[in-house]
Short mmCIF file of C-alpha atoms and ligand atoms in Angstrom, two decimals:
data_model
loop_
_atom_site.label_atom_id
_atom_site.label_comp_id
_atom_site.label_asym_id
_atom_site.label_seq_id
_atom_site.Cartn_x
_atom_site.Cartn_y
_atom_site.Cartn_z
CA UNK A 116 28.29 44.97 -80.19
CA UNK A 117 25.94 46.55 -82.36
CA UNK A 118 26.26 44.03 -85.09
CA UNK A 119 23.98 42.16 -83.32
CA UNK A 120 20.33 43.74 -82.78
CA UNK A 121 17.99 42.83 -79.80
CA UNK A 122 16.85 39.17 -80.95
CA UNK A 123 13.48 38.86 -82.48
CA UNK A 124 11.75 35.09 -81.30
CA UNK A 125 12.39 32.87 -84.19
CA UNK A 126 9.26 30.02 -84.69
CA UNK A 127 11.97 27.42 -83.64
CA UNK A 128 12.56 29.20 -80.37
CA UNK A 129 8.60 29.59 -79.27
CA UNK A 130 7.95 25.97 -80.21
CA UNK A 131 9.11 23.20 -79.37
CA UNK A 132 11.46 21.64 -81.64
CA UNK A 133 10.28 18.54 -82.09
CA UNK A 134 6.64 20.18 -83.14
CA UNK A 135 8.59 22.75 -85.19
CA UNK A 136 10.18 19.71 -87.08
CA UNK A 137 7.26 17.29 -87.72
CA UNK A 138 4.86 20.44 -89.05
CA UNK A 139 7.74 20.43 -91.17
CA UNK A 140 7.17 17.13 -91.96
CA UNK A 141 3.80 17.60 -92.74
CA UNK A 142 4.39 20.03 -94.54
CA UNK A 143 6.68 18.63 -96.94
CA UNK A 144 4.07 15.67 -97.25
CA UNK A 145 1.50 17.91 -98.25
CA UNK A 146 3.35 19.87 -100.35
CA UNK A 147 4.74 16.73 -101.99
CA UNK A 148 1.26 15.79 -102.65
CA UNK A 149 -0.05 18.78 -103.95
CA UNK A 150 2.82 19.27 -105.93
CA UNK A 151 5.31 22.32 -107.49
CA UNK A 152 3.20 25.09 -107.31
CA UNK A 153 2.90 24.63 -103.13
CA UNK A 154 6.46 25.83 -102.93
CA UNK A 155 6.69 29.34 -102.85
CA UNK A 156 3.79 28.97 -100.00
CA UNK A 157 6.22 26.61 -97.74
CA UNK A 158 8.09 28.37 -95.20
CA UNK A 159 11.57 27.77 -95.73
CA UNK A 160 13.84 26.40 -92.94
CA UNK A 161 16.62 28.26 -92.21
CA UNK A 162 19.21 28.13 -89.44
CA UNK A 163 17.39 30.19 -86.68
CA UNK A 164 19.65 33.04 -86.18
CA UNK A 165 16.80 35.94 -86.34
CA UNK A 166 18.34 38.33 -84.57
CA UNK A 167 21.80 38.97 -86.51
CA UNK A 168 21.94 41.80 -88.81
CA UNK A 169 23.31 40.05 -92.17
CA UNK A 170 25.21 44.01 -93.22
CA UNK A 171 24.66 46.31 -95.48
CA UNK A 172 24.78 46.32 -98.92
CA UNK A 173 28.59 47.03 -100.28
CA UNK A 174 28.12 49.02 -103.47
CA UNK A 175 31.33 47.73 -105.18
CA UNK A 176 29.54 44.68 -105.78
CA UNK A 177 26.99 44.30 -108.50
CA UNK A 178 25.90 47.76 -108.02
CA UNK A 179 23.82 47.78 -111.56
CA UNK A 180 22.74 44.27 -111.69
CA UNK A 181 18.85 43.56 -111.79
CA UNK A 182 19.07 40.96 -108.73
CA UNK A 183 17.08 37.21 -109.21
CA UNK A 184 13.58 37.24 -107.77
CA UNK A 185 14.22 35.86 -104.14
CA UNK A 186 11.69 33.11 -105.13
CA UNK A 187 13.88 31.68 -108.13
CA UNK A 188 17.04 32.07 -105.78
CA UNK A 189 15.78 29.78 -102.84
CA UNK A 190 13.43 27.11 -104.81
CA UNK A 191 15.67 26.79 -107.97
CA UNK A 192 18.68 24.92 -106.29
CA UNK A 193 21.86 21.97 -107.17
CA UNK A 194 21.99 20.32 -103.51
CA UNK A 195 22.51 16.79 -104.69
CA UNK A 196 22.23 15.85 -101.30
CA UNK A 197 18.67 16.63 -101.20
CA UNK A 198 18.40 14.73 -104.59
CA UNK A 199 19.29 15.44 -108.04
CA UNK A 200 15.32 18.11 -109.15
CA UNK A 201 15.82 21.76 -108.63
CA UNK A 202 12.77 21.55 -106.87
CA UNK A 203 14.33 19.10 -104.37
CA UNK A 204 16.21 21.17 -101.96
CA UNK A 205 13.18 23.31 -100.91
CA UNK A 206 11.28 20.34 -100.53
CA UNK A 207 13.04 18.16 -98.67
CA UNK A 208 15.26 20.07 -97.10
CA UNK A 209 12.66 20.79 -93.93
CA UNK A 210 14.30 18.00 -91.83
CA UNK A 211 17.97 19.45 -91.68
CA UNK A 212 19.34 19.66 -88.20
CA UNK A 213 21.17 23.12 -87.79
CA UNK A 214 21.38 23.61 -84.42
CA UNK A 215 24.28 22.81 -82.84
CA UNK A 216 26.25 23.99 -85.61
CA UNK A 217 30.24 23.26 -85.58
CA UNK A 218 32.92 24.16 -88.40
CA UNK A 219 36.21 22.39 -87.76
CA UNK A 220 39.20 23.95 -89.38
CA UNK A 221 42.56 21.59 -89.62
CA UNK A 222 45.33 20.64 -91.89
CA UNK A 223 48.09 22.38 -92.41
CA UNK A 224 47.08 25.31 -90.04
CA UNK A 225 49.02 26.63 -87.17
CA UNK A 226 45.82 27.01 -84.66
CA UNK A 227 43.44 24.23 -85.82
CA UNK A 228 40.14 25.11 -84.38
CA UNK A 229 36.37 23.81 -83.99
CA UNK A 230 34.35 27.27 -84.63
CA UNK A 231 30.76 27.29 -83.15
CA UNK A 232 28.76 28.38 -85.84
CA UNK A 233 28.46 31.89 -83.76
CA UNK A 234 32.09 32.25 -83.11
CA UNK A 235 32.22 32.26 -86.65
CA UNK A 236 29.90 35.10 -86.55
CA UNK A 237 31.45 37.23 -85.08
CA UNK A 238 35.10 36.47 -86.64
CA UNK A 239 34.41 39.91 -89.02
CA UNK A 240 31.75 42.11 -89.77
CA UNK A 241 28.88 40.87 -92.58
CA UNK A 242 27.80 43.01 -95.27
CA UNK A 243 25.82 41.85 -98.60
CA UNK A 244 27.06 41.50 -101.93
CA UNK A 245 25.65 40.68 -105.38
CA UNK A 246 27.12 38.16 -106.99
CA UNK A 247 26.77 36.68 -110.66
CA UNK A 248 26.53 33.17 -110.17
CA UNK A 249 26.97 31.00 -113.47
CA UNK A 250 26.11 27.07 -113.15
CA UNK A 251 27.85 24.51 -115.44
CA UNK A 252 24.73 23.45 -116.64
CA UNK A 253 24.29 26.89 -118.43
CA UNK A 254 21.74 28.73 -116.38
CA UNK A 255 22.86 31.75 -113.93
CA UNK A 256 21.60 34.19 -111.45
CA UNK A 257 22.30 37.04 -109.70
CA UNK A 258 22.31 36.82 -106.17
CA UNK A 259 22.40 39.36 -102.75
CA UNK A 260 24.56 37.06 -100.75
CA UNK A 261 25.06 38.09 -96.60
CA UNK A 262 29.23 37.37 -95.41
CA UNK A 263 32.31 38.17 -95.06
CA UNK A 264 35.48 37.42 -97.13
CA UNK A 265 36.79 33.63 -96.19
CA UNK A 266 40.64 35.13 -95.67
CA UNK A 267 39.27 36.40 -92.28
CA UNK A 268 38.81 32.97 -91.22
CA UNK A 269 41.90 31.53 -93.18
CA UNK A 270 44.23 34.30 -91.26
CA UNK A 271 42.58 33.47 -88.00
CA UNK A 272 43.50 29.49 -88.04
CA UNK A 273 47.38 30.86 -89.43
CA UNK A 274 48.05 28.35 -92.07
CA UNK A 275 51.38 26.80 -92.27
CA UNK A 276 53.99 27.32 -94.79
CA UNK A 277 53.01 24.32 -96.42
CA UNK A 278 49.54 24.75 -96.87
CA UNK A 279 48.64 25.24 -100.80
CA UNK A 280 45.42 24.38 -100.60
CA UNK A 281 41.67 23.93 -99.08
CA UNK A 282 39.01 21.89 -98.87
CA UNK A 283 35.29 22.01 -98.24
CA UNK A 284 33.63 19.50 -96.99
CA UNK A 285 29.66 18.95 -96.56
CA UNK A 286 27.94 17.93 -93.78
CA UNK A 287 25.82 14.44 -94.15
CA UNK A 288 22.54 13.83 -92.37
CA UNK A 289 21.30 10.27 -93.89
CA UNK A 290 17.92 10.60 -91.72
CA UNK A 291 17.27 14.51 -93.41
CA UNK A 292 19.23 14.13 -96.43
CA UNK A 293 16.88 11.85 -99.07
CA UNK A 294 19.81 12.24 -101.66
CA UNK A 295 22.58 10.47 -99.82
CA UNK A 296 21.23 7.35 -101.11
CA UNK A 297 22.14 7.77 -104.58
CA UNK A 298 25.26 6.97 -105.54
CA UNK A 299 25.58 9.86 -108.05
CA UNK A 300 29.05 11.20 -105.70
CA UNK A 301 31.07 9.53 -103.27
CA UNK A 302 29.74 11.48 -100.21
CA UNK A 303 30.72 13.85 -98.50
CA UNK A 304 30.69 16.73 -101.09
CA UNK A 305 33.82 17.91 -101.13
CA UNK A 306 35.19 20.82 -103.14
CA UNK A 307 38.45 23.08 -102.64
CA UNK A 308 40.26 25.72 -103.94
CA UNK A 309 44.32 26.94 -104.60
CA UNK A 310 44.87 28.85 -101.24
CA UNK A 311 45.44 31.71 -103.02
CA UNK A 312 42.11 31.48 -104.59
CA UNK A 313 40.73 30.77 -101.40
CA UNK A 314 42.34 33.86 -99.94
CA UNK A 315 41.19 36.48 -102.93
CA UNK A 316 39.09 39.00 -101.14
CA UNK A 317 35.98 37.99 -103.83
CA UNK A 318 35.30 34.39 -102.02
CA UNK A 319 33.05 35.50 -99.64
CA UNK A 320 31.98 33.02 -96.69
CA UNK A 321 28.48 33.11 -96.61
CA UNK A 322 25.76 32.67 -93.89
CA UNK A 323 22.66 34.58 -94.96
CA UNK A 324 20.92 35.69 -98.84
CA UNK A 325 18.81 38.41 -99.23
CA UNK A 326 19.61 39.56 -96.24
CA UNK A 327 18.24 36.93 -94.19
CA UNK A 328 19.34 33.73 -92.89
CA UNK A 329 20.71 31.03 -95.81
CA UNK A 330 17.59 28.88 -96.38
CA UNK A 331 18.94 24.71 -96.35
CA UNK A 332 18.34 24.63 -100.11
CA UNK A 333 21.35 27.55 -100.08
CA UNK A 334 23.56 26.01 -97.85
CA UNK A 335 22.40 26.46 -94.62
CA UNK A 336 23.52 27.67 -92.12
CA UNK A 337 27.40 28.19 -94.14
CA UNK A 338 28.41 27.91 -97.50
CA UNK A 339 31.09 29.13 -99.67
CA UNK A 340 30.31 31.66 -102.77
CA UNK A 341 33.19 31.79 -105.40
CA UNK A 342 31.53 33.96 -108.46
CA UNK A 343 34.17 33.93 -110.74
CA UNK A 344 33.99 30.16 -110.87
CA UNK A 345 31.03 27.23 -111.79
CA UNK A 346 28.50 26.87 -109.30
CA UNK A 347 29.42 23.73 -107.91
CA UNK A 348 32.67 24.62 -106.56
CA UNK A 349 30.49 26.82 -104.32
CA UNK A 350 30.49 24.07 -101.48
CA UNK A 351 27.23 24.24 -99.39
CA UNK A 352 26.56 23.40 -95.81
CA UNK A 353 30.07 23.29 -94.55
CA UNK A 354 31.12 21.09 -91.91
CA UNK A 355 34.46 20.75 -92.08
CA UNK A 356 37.64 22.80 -93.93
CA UNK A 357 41.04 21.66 -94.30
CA UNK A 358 43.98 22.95 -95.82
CA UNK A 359 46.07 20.51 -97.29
CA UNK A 360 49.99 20.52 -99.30
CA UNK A 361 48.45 18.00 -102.12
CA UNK A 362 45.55 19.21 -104.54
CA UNK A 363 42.14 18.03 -103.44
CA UNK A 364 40.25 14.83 -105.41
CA UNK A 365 36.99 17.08 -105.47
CA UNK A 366 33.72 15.13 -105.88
CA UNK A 367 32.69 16.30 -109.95
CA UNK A 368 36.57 16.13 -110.94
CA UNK A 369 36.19 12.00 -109.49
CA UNK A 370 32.88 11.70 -111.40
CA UNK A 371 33.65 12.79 -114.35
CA UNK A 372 37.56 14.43 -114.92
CA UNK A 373 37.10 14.89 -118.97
CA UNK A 374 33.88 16.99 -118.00
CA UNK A 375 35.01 18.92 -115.03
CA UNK A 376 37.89 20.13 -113.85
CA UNK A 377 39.59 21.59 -110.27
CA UNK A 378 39.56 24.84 -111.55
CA UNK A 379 36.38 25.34 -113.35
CA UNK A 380 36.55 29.02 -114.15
CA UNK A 381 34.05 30.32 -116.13
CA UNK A 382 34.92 30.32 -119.57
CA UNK A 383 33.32 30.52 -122.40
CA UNK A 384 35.86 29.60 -124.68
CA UNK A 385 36.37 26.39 -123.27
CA UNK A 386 33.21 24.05 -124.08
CA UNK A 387 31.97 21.84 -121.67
CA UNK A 388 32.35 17.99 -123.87
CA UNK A 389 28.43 17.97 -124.37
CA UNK A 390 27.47 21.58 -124.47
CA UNK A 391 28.98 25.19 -125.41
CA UNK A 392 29.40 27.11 -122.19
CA UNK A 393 29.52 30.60 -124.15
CA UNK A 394 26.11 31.34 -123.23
CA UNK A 395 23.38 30.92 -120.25
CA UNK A 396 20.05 31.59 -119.53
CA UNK A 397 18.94 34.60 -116.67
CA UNK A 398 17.12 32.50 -114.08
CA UNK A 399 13.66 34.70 -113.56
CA UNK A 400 14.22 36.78 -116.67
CA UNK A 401 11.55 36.02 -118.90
CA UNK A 402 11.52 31.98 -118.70
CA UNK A 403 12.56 29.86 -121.76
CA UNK A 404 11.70 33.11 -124.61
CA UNK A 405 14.12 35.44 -123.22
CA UNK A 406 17.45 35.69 -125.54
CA UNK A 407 20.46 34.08 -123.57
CA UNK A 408 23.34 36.63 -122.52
CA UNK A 409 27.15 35.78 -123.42
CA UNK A 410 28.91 34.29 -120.52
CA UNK A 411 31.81 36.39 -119.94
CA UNK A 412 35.27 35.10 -119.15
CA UNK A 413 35.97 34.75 -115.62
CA UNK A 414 32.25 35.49 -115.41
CA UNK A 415 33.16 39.11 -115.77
CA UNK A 416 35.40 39.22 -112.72
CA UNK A 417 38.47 38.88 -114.87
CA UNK A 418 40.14 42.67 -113.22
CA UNK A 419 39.85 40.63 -109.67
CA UNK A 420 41.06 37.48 -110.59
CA UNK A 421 42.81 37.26 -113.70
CA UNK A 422 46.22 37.54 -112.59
CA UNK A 423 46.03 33.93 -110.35
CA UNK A 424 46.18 32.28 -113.89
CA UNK A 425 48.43 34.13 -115.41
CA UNK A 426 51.09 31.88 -117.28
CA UNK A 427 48.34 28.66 -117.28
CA UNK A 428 46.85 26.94 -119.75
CA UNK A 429 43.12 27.53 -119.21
CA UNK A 430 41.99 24.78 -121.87
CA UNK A 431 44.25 22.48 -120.30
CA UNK A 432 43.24 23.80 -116.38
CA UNK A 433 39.80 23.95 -116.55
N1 MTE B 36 27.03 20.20 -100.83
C1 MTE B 36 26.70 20.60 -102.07
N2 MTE B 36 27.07 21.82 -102.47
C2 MTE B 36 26.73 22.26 -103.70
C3 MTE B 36 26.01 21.44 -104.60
C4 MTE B 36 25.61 20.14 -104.12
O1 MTE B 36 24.97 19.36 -104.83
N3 MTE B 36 25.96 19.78 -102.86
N4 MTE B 36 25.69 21.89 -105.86
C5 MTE B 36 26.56 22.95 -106.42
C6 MTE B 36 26.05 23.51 -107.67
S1 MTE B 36 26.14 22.53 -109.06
C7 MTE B 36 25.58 24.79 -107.76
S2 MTE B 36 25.14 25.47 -109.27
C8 MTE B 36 25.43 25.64 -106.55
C9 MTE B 36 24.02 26.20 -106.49
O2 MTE B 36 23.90 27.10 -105.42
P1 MTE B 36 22.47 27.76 -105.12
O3 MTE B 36 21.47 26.64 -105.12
O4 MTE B 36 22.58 28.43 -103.80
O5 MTE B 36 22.19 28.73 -106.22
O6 MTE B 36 25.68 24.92 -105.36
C10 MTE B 36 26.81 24.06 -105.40
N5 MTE B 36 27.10 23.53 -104.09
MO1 MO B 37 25.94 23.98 -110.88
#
């Protein structure tokens, strides 16, 4: 097929892993040691799938948006697991295992499946789109994210008739993942979606940024992008997806359910308890001086998605 170019050699495929793994180690030592400014030098581990083309750019998507420096997009990261800094991902994140990869899909599906992580590959054709991505905590970015819409994958498992929702669950690596110690959430990090959310043609499945492989501190090697929604419902490093009759307990709705809610569209008419939400700050656009831009409702994908809400009571959903 000619999705799939002649391989280049990947570092992890000329070394030995286990060298591959403990320069990582050292490396993350070092750079621990000589502190945040060693991070944009660290090569970032990614999930070792060189050779893929990640698709072309599909114009219909954040055609006119000034995209976030790739820098602020893979060192600027919420991946709890990792540990609670935005600087902790890219840091840490060097001892992942990635390789074998497996997604299992069950629940209420017709054809529950275990997907290798290149069967899932090649279950539709990639192609990039920018996304507006708007955290909870108030900051956003705008992001060139390399997938393919998650309904192919839904369709190809055949849910059952009594399948109204799905869940995404994260994979947990206690020796690679410093974070897992805290108590902060009940691991795994799980987070889920309406089907019908889930099947909107915006949430994209995701498997590479910027046009190359999804560095760990994005979700490597799969993760979930759902723009028109808070960050962390954007499920990273996906193990496991099931599609269940009941709605999911997701992991920030069972920390905190007065703060944050199953649904958590972007709004900015609905204030977070502590904090307005009805504006954010441009990761990489001019640091801390730079006026903030209104958050939009829906985080301006309101023509796509609107109409899933209509009739609901988005102060009381939220
Ligand atoms: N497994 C897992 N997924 C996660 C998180 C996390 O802590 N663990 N953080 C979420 C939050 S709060 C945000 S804002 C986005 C950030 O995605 P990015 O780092 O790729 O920009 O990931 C989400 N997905
Ligand atoms: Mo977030």
């Amino acid at each position: 097929m000619s999705r799939f170019k002649i391989p280049q050699i990947a570092p992890s495929e000329i070394t030995p892993e286990y060298i591959w793994t403990s320069r990582r180690t050292w490396l993350k030592h070092v750079g621990a040691a000589m502190g945040a400014g060693v991070l944009s030098s660290l090569p970032l581990q990614a999930w070792g799938r060189e050779g893929i083309s990640y698709g072309q750019r599909n114009p219909e998507f954040g055609a006119d948006e000034k995209l976030t420096p790739e820098e602020d997009v893979t060192t600027y990261n919420n991946f709890y697991e990792f540990g609670t800094g935005k600087e902790d991902p890219a840091r840490y994140g060097g001892d992942m295992r990635l390789q074998p990869w497996k997604v299992k899909v069950d629940g209420e599906v017709l054809r529950p499946q275990e997907f290798d992580l290149d069967d899932l590959l090649k279950l539709a054709a990639l192609e990039e789109r920018v996304y507006r991505m708007r955290c909870v905590e108030g900051w956003s970015m705008v992001i060139p994210w390399n997938g393919y819409p998650l309904s192919a994958l839904l369709k190809a498992v055949e849910p059952t008739g009594n399948a109204k929702y799905v869940e995404f669950i994260t994979d947990m690596q206690p020796d690679a993942m410093p974070g897992l110690r805290s108590r902060i959430i009940d691991w795994p990090y799980l987070e889920g979606l309406r089907l019908d959310e889930a099947m909107n043609p915006l949430t994209l499945l995701v498997f590479g940024v910027y046009g190359k492989a999804l560095p760990v501190a994005n979700g490597a090697p799969v993760r979930v992008a759902i723009p028109w929604k808070y960050g962390f419902k954007s499920g990273k490093s996906i193990v496991h997806i099931r599609l269940t009759e009941k709605q999911p307990e997701t992991s920030w709705v069972r920390i905190a359910p007065h703060e944050y809610g199953f649904y958590a569209n972007v709004n900015p008419d609905v204030p977070h308890p502590r904090w307005s939400q009805a504006t954010e700050r441009r990761i990489g656009s001019g640091g801390l001086f730079a006026p903030r831009l209104p958050t939009q409702m829906f985080n301006g994908y309101g023509e796509q998605v609107a109409s899933l809400y209509s009739g609901m009571d988005l102060s009381r959903y939220y």
